[in-house]
PDB file of C-alpha atoms in Angstrom:
ATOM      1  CA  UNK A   1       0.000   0.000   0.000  1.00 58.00           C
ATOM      2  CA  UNK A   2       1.071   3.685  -0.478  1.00 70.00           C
ATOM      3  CA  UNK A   3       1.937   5.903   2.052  1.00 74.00           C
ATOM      4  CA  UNK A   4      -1.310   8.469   1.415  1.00 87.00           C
ATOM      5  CA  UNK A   5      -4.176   5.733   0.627  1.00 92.00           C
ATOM      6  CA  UNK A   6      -4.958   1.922   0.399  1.00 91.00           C
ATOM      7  CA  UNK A   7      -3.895   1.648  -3.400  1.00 95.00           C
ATOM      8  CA  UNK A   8      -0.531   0.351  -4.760  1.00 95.00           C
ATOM      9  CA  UNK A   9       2.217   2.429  -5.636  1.00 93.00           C
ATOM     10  CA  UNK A  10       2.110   4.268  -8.754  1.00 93.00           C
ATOM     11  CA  UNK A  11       4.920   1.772 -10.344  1.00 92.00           C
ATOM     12  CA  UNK A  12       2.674  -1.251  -9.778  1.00 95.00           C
ATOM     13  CA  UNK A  13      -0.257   0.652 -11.181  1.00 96.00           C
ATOM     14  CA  UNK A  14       1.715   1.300 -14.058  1.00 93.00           C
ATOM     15  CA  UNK A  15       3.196  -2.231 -14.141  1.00 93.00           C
ATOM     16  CA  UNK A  16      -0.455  -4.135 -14.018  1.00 95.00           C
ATOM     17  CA  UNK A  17      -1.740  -1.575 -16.280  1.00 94.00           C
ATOM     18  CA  UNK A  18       1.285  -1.578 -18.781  1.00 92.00           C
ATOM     19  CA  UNK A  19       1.034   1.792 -18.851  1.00 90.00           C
ATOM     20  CA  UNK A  20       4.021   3.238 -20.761  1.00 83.00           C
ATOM     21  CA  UNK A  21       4.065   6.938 -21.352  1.00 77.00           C
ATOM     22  CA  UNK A  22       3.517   7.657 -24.865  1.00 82.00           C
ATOM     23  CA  UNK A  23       5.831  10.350 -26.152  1.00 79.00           C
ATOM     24  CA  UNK A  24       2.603  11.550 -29.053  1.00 79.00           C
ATOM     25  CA  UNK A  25       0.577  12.473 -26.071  1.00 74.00           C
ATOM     26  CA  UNK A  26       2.690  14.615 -24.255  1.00 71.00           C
ATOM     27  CA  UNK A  27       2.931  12.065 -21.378  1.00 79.00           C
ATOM     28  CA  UNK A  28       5.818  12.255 -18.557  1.00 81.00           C
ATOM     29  CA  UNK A  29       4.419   9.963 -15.174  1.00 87.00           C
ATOM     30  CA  UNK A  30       5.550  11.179 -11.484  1.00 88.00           C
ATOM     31  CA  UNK A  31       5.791   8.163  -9.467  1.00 86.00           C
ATOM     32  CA  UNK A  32       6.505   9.615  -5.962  1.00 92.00           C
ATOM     33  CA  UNK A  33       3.535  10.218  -4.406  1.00 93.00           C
ATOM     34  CA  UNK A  34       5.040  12.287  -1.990  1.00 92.00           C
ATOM     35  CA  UNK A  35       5.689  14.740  -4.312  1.00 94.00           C
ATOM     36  CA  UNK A  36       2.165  14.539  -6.106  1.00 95.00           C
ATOM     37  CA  UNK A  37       0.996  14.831  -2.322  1.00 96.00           C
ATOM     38  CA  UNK A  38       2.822  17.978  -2.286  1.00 96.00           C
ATOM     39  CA  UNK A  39       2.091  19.281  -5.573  1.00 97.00           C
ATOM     40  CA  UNK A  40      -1.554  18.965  -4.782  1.00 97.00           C
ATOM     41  CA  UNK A  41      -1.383  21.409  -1.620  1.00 98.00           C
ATOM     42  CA  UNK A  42       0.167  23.759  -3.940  1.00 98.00           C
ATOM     43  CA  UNK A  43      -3.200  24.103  -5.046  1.00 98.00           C
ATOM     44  CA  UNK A  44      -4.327  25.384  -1.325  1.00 96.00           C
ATOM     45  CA  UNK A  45      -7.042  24.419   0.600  1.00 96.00           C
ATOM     46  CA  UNK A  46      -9.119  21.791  -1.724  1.00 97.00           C
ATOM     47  CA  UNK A  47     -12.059  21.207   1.308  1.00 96.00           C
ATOM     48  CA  UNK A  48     -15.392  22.848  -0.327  1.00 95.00           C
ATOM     49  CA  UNK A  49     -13.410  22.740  -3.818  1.00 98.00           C
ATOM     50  CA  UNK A  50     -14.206  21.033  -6.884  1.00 98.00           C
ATOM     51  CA  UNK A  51     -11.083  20.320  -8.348  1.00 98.00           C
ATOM     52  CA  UNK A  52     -10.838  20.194 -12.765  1.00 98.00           C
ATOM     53  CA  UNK A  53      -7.314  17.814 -13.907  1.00 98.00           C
ATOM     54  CA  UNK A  54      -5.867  17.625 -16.966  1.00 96.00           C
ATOM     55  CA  UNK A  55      -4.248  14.204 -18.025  1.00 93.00           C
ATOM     56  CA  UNK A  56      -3.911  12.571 -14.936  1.00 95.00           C
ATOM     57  CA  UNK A  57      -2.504   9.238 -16.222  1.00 93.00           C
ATOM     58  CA  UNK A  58      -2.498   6.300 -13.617  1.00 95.00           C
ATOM     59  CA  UNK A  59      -3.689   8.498 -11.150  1.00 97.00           C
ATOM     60  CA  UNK A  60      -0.818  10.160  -9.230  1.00 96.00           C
ATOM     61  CA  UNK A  61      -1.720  13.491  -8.628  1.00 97.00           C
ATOM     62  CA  UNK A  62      -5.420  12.433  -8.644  1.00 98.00           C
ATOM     63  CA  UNK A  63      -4.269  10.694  -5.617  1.00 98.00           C
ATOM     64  CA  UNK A  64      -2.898  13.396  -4.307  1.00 97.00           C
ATOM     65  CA  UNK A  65      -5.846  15.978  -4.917  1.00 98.00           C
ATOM     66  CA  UNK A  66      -8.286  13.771  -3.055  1.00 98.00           C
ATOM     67  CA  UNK A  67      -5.974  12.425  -0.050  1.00 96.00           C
ATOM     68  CA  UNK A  68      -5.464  16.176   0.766  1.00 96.00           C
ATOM     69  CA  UNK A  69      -9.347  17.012   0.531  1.00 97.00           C
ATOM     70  CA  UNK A  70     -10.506  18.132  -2.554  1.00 98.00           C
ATOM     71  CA  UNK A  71     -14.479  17.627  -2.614  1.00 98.00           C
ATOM     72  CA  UNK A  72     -14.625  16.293  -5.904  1.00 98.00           C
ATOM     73  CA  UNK A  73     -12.094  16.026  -9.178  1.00 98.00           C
ATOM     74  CA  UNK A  74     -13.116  15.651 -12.579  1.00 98.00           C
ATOM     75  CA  UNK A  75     -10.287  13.851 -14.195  1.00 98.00           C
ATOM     76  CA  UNK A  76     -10.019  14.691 -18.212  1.00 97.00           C
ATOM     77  CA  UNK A  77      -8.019  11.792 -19.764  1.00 96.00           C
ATOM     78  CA  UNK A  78      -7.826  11.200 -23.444  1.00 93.00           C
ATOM     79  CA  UNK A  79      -5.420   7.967 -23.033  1.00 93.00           C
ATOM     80  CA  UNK A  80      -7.919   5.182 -22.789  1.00 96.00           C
ATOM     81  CA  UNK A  81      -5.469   2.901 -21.345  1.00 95.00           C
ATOM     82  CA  UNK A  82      -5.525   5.047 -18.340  1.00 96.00           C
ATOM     83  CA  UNK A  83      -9.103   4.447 -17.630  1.00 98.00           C
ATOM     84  CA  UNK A  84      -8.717   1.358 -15.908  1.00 97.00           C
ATOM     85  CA  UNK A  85      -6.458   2.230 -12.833  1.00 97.00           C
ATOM     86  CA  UNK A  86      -7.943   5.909 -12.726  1.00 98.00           C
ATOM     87  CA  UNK A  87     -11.379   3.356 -12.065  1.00 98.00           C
ATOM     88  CA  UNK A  88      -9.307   2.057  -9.003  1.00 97.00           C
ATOM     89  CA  UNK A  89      -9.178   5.015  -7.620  1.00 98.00           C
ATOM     90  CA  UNK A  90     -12.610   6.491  -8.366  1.00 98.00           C
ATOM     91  CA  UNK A  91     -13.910   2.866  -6.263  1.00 97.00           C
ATOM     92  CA  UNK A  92     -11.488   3.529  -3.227  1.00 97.00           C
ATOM     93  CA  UNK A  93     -12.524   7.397  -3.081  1.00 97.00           C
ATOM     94  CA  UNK A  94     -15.933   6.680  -3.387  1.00 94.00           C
ATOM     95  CA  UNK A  95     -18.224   9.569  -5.379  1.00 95.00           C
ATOM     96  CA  UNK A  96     -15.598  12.173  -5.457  1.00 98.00           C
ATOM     97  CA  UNK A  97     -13.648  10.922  -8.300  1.00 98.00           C
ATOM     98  CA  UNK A  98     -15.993  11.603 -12.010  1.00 98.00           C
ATOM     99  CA  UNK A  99     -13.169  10.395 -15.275  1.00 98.00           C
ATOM    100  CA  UNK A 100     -14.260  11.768 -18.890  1.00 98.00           C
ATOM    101  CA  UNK A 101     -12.386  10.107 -21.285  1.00 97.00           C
ATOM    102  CA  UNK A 102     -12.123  12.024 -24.167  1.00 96.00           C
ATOM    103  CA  UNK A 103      -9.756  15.621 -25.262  1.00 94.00           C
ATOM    104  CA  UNK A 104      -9.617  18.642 -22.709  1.00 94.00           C
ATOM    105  CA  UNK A 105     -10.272  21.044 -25.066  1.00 93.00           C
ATOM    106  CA  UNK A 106     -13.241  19.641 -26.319  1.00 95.00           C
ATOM    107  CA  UNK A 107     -14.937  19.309 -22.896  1.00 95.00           C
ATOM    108  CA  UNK A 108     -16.812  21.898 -20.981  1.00 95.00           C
ATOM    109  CA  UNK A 109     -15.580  21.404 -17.183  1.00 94.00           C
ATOM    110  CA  UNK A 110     -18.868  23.493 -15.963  1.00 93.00           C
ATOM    111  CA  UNK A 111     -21.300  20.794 -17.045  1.00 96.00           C
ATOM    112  CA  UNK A 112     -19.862  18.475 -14.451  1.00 96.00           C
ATOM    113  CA  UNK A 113     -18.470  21.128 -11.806  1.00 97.00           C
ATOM    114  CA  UNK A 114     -19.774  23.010  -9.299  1.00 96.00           C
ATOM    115  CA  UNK A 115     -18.021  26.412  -7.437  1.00 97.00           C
ATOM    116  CA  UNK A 116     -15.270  27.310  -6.190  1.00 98.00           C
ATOM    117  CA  UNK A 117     -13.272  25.375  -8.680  1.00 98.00           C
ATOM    118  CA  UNK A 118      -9.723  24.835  -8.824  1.00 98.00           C
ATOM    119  CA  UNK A 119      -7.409  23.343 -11.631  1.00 98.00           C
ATOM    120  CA  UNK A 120      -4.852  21.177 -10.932  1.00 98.00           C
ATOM    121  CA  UNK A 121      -2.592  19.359 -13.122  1.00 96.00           C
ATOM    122  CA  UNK A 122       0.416  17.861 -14.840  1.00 91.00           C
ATOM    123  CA  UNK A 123      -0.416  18.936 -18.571  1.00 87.00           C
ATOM    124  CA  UNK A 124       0.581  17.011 -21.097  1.00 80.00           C
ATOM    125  CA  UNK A 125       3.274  19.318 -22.887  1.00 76.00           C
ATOM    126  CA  UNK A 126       1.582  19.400 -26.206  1.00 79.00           C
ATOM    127  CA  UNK A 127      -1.427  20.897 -24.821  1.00 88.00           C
ATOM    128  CA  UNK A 128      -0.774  22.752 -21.815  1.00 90.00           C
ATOM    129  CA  UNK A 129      -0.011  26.325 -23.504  1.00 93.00           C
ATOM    130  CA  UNK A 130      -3.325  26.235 -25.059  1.00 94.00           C
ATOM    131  CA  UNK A 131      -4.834  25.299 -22.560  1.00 96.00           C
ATOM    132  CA  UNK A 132      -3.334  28.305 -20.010  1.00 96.00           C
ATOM    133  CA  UNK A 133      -4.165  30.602 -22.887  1.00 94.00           C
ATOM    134  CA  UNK A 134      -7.623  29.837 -22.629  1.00 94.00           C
ATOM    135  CA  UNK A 135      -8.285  29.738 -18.901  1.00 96.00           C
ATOM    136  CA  UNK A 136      -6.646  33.164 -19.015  1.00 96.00           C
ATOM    137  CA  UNK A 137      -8.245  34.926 -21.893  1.00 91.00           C
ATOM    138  CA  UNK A 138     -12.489  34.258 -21.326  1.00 91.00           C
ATOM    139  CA  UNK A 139     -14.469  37.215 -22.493  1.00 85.00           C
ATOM    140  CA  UNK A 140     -16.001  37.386 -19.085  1.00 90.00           C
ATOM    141  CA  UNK A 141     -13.820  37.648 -15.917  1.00 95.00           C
ATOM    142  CA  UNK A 142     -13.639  36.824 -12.776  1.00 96.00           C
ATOM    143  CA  UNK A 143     -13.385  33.067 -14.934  1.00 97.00           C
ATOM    144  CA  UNK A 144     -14.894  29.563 -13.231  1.00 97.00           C
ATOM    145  CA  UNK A 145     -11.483  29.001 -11.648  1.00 98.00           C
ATOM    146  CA  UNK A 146     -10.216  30.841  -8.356  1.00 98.00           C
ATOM    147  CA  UNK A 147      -6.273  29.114  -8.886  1.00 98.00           C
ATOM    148  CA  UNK A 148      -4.268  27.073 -11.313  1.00 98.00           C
ATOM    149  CA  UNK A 149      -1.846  24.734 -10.032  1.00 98.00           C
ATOM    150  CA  UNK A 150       0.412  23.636 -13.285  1.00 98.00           C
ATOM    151  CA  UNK A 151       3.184  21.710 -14.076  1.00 95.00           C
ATOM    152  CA  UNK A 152       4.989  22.678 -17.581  1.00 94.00           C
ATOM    153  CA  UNK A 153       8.267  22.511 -19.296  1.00 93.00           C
ATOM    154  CA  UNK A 154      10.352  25.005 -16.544  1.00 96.00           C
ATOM    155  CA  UNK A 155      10.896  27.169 -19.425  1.00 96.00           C
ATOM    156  CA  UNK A 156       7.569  27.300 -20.156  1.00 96.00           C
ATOM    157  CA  UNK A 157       6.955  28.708 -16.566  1.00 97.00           C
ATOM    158  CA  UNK A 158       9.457  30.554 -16.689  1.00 98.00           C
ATOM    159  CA  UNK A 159       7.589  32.642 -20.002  1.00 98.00           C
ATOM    160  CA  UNK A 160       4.497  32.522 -17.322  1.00 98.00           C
ATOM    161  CA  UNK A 161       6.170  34.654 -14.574  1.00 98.00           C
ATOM    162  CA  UNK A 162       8.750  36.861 -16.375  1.00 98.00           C
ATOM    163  CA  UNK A 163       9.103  40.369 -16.098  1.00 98.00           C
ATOM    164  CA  UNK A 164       9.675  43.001 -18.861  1.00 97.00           C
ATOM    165  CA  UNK A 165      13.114  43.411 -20.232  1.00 95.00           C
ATOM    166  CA  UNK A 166      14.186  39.482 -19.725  1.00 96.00           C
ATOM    167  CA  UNK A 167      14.514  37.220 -22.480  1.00 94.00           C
ATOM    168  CA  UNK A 168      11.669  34.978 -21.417  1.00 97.00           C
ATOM    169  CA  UNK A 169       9.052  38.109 -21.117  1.00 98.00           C
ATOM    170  CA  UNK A 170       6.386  37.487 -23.912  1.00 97.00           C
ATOM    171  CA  UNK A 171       2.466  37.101 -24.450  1.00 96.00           C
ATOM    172  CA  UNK A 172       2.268  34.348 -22.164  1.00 97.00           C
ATOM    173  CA  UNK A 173       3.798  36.560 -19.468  1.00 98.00           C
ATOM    174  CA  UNK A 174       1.372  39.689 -20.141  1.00 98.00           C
ATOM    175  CA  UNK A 175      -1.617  37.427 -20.276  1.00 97.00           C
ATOM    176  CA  UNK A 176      -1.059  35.801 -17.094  1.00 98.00           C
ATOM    177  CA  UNK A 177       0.001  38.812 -15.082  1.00 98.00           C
ATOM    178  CA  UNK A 178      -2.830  40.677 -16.610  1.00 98.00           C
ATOM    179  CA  UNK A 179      -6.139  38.826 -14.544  1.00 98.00           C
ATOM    180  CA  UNK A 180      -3.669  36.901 -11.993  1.00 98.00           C
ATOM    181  CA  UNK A 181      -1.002  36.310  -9.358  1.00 98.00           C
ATOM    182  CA  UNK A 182       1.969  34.091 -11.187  1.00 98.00           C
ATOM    183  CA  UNK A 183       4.794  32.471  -9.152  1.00 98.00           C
ATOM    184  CA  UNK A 184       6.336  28.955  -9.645  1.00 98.00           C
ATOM    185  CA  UNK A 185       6.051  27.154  -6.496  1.00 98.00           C
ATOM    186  CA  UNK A 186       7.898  23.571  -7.135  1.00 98.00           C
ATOM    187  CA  UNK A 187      10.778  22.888  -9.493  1.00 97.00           C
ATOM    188  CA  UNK A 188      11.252  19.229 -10.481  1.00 95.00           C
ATOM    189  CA  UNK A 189      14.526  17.985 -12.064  1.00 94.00           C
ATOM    190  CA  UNK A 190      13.654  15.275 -14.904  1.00 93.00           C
ATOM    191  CA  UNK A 191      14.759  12.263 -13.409  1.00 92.00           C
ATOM    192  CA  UNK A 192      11.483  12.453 -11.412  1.00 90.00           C
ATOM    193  CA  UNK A 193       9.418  11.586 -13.903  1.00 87.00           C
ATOM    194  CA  UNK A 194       8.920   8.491 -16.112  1.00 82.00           C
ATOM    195  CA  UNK A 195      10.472   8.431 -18.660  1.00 83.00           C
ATOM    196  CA  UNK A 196      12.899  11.299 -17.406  1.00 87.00           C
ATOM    197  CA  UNK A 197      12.056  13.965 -20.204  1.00 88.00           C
ATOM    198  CA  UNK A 198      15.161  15.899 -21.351  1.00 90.00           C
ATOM    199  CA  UNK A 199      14.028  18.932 -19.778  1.00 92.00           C
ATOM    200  CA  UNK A 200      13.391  20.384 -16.190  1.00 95.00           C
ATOM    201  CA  UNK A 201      10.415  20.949 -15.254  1.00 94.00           C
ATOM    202  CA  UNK A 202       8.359  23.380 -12.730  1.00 97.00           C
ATOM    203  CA  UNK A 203       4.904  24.179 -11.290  1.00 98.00           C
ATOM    204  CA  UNK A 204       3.099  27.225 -11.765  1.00 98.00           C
ATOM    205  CA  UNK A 205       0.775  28.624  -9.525  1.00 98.00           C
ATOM    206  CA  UNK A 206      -1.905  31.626 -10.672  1.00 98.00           C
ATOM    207  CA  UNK A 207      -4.696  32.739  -8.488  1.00 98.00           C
ATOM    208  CA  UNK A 208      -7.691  34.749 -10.401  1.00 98.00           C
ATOM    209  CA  UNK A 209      -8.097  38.341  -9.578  1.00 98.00           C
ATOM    210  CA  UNK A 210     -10.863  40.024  -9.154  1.00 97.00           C
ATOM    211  CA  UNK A 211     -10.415  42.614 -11.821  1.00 96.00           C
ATOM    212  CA  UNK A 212      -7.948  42.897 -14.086  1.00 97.00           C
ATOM    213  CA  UNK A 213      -5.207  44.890 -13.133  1.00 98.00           C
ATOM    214  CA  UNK A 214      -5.847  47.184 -16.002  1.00 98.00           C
ATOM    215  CA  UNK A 215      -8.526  47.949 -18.396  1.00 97.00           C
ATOM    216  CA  UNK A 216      -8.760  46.624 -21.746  1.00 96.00           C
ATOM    217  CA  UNK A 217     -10.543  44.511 -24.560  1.00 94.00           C
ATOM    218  CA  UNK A 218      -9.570  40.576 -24.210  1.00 92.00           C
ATOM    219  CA  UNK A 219      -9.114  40.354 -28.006  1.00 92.00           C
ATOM    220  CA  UNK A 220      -7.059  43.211 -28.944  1.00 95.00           C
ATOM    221  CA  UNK A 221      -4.485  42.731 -26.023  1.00 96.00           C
ATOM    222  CA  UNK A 222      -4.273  39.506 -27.318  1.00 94.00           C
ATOM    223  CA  UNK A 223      -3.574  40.362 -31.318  1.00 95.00           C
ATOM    224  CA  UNK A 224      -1.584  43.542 -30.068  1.00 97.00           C
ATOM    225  CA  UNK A 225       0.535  41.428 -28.069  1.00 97.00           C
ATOM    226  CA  UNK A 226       0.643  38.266 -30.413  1.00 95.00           C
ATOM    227  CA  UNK A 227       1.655  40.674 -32.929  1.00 97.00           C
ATOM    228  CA  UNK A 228       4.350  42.130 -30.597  1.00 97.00           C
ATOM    229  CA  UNK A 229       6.124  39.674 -29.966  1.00 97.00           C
ATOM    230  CA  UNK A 230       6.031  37.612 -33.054  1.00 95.00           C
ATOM    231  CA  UNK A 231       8.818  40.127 -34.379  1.00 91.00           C
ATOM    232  CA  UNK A 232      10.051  40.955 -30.696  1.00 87.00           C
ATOM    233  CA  UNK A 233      13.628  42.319 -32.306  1.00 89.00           C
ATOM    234  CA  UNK A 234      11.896  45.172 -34.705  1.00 95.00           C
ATOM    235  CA  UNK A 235      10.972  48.458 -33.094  1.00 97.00           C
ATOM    236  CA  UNK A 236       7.125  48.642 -32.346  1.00 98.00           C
ATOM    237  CA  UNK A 237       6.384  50.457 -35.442  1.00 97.00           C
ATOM    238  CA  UNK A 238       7.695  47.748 -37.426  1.00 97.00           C
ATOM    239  CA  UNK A 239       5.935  44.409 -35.860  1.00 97.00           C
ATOM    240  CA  UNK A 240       2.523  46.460 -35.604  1.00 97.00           C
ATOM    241  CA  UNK A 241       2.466  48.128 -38.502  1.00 95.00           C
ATOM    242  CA  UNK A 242      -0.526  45.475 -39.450  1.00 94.00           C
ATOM    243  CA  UNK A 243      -2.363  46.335 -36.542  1.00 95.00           C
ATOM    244  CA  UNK A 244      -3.060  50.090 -36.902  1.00 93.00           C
ATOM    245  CA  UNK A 245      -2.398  52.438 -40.007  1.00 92.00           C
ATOM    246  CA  UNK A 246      -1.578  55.358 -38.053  1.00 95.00           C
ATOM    247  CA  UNK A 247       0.246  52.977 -35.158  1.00 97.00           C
ATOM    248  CA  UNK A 248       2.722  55.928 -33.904  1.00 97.00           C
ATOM    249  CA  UNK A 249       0.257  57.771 -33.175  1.00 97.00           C
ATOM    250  CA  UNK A 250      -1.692  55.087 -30.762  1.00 97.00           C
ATOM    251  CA  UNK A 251       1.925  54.000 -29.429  1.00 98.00           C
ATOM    252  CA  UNK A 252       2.587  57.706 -28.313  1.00 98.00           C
ATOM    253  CA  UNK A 253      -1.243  58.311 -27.217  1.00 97.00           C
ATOM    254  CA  UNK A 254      -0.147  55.248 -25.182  1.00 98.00           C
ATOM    255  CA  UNK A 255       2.756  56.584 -23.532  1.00 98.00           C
ATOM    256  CA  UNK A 256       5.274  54.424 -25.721  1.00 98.00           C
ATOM    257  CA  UNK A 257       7.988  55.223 -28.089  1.00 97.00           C
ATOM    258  CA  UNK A 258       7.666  53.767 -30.838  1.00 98.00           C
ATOM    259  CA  UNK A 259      11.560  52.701 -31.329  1.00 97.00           C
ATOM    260  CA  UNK A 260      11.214  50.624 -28.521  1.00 97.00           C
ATOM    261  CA  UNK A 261      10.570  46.477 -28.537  1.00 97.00           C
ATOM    262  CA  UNK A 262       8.311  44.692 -27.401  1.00 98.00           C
ATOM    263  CA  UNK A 263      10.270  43.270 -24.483  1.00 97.00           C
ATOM    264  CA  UNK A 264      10.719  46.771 -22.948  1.00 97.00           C
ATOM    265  CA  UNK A 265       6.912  47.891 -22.778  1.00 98.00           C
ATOM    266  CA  UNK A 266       5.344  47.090 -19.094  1.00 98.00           C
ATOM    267  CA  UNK A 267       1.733  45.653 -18.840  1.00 98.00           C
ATOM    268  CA  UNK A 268       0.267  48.890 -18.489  1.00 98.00           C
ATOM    269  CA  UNK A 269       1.735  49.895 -21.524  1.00 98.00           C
ATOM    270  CA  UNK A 270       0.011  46.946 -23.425  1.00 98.00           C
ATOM    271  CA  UNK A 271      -3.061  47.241 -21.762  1.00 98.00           C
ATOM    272  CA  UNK A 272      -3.193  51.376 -22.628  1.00 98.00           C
ATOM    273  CA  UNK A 273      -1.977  50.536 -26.604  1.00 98.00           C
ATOM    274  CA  UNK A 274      -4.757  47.882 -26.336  1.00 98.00           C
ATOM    275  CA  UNK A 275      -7.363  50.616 -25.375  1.00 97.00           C
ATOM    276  CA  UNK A 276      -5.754  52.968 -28.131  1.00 97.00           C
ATOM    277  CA  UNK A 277      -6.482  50.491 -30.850  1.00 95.00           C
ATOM    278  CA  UNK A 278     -10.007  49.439 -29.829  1.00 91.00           C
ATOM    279  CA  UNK A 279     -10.821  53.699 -30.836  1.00 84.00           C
ATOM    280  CA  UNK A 280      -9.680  52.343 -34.616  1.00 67.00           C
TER     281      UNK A 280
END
């Protein structure tokens, strides 16, 4: 038995279930349960919480999640080989444990959820951007989560948290900081995960704010900053050229000189050339 429930260890699962990660989903398994265990109270305090997870696998961090007392997860797993041992667990945690199998982007968690809501989980890599993209960028906000608790490629997290004037600042770092608190709370070297992928890897924590913490339109921060940053060495009035005809003007109505890059504006600064171009 494991050291937080009455079910095997995760290698045995994985063993009886001959579950071996499968590089075309994205998949990288923690085995210490421990460190799932810990990962989960990352998340905070789960009691009242429905708790949404991405890819959970052979139920690791599931584990986790309910041992420390989330109310109810809804697992999302699109690996039907997985649905077997994540049954295991949904029998020994009796009605708080709902699996879907089928693709996290193509299922609405607020069907089968019911607030507060948390997110928790160890995204497969070849969905997990798009997936933070679009709990960050709903047209209405505050959005159905209070907190994300994510594990992603370290740089990855690293993009999440920057700040400006660093390499790793970018649209992922705007967005995030835009509607929420960012700071990566775990960092995991590869060996513990199976297979050991070749990169480090880190978890992200964001908690929702209440308002953004400046004004602007969703969609045109986005395409202002997407189009930003897709030519982040050009001066401003080179990348977003496309975006406005008269785009000095708005980057000088915005209190930005348009020689600069993209990596030296501040939030603010996006979120004011955001509310220039919506008067276009």
């Amino acid at each position: 038995m494991s050291a937080i429930d009455n079910l095997p260890p995760l290698r045995e699962v994985i063993a009886t279930h001959e579950l071996n990660a499968r590089k075309s989903l994205g998949q990288n398994f923690l085995l210490d349960l421990n460190l799932t265990s810990k990962i989960a109270r990352q998340a905070g305090d789960l009691t009242g919480c429905d708790v949404l997870e991405i890819g959970p696998g052979p139920g690791g961090l599931t584990r986790g999640l309910l041992a420390e007392g989330a109310r109810r997860v809804l697992a999302i797993e699109k690996d039907s080989r997985c649905i077997p041992a994540l049954a295991e667990v949904a029998a020994a945690y009796a009605g708080r444990l709902q699996v879907i199998e089928g693709d996290a982007l193509e299922v609405d968690p607020l069907e089968h959820l019911t607030p507060p809501i948390r997110v928790a989980a160890n995204l497969p890599y070849n969905v997990g951007t798009e997936l933070l993209v679009r709990w960050l960028t709903p047209q209405q906000w505050p959005p159905f989560w209070t907190s994300l608790t994510l594990m992603f490629q370290k740089e990855v997290a690293e993009r999440i948290v920057a700040t400006p004037g660093s390499k790793a600042y970018g649209r992922l770092a705007i967005l995030a900081q835009w509607r929420a608190d960012a700071r990566i709370v775990i960092n995991l070297p590869p060996e513990a995960f199976s297979p050991p992928p070749k990169v480090s890897s880190a978890v992200v924590h964001l908690t929702a704010l209440e308002e953004p913490r400046f004004p602007a339109e969703p969609a045109v921060l986005s395409r202002v900053v997407a189009a930003a940053f897709n030519q982040r060495r050009k001066m401003l009035r080179a990348s977003l050229k496309g975006v406005a005809p008269d785009i000095e003007d708005r980057l000088l109505a915005a209190g930005i000189k348009p020689t600069e890059r993209a990596e030296q504006v501040t939030l603010e600064g996006f979120c004011a050339l955001a509310r220039e171009i919506k008067k276009t």
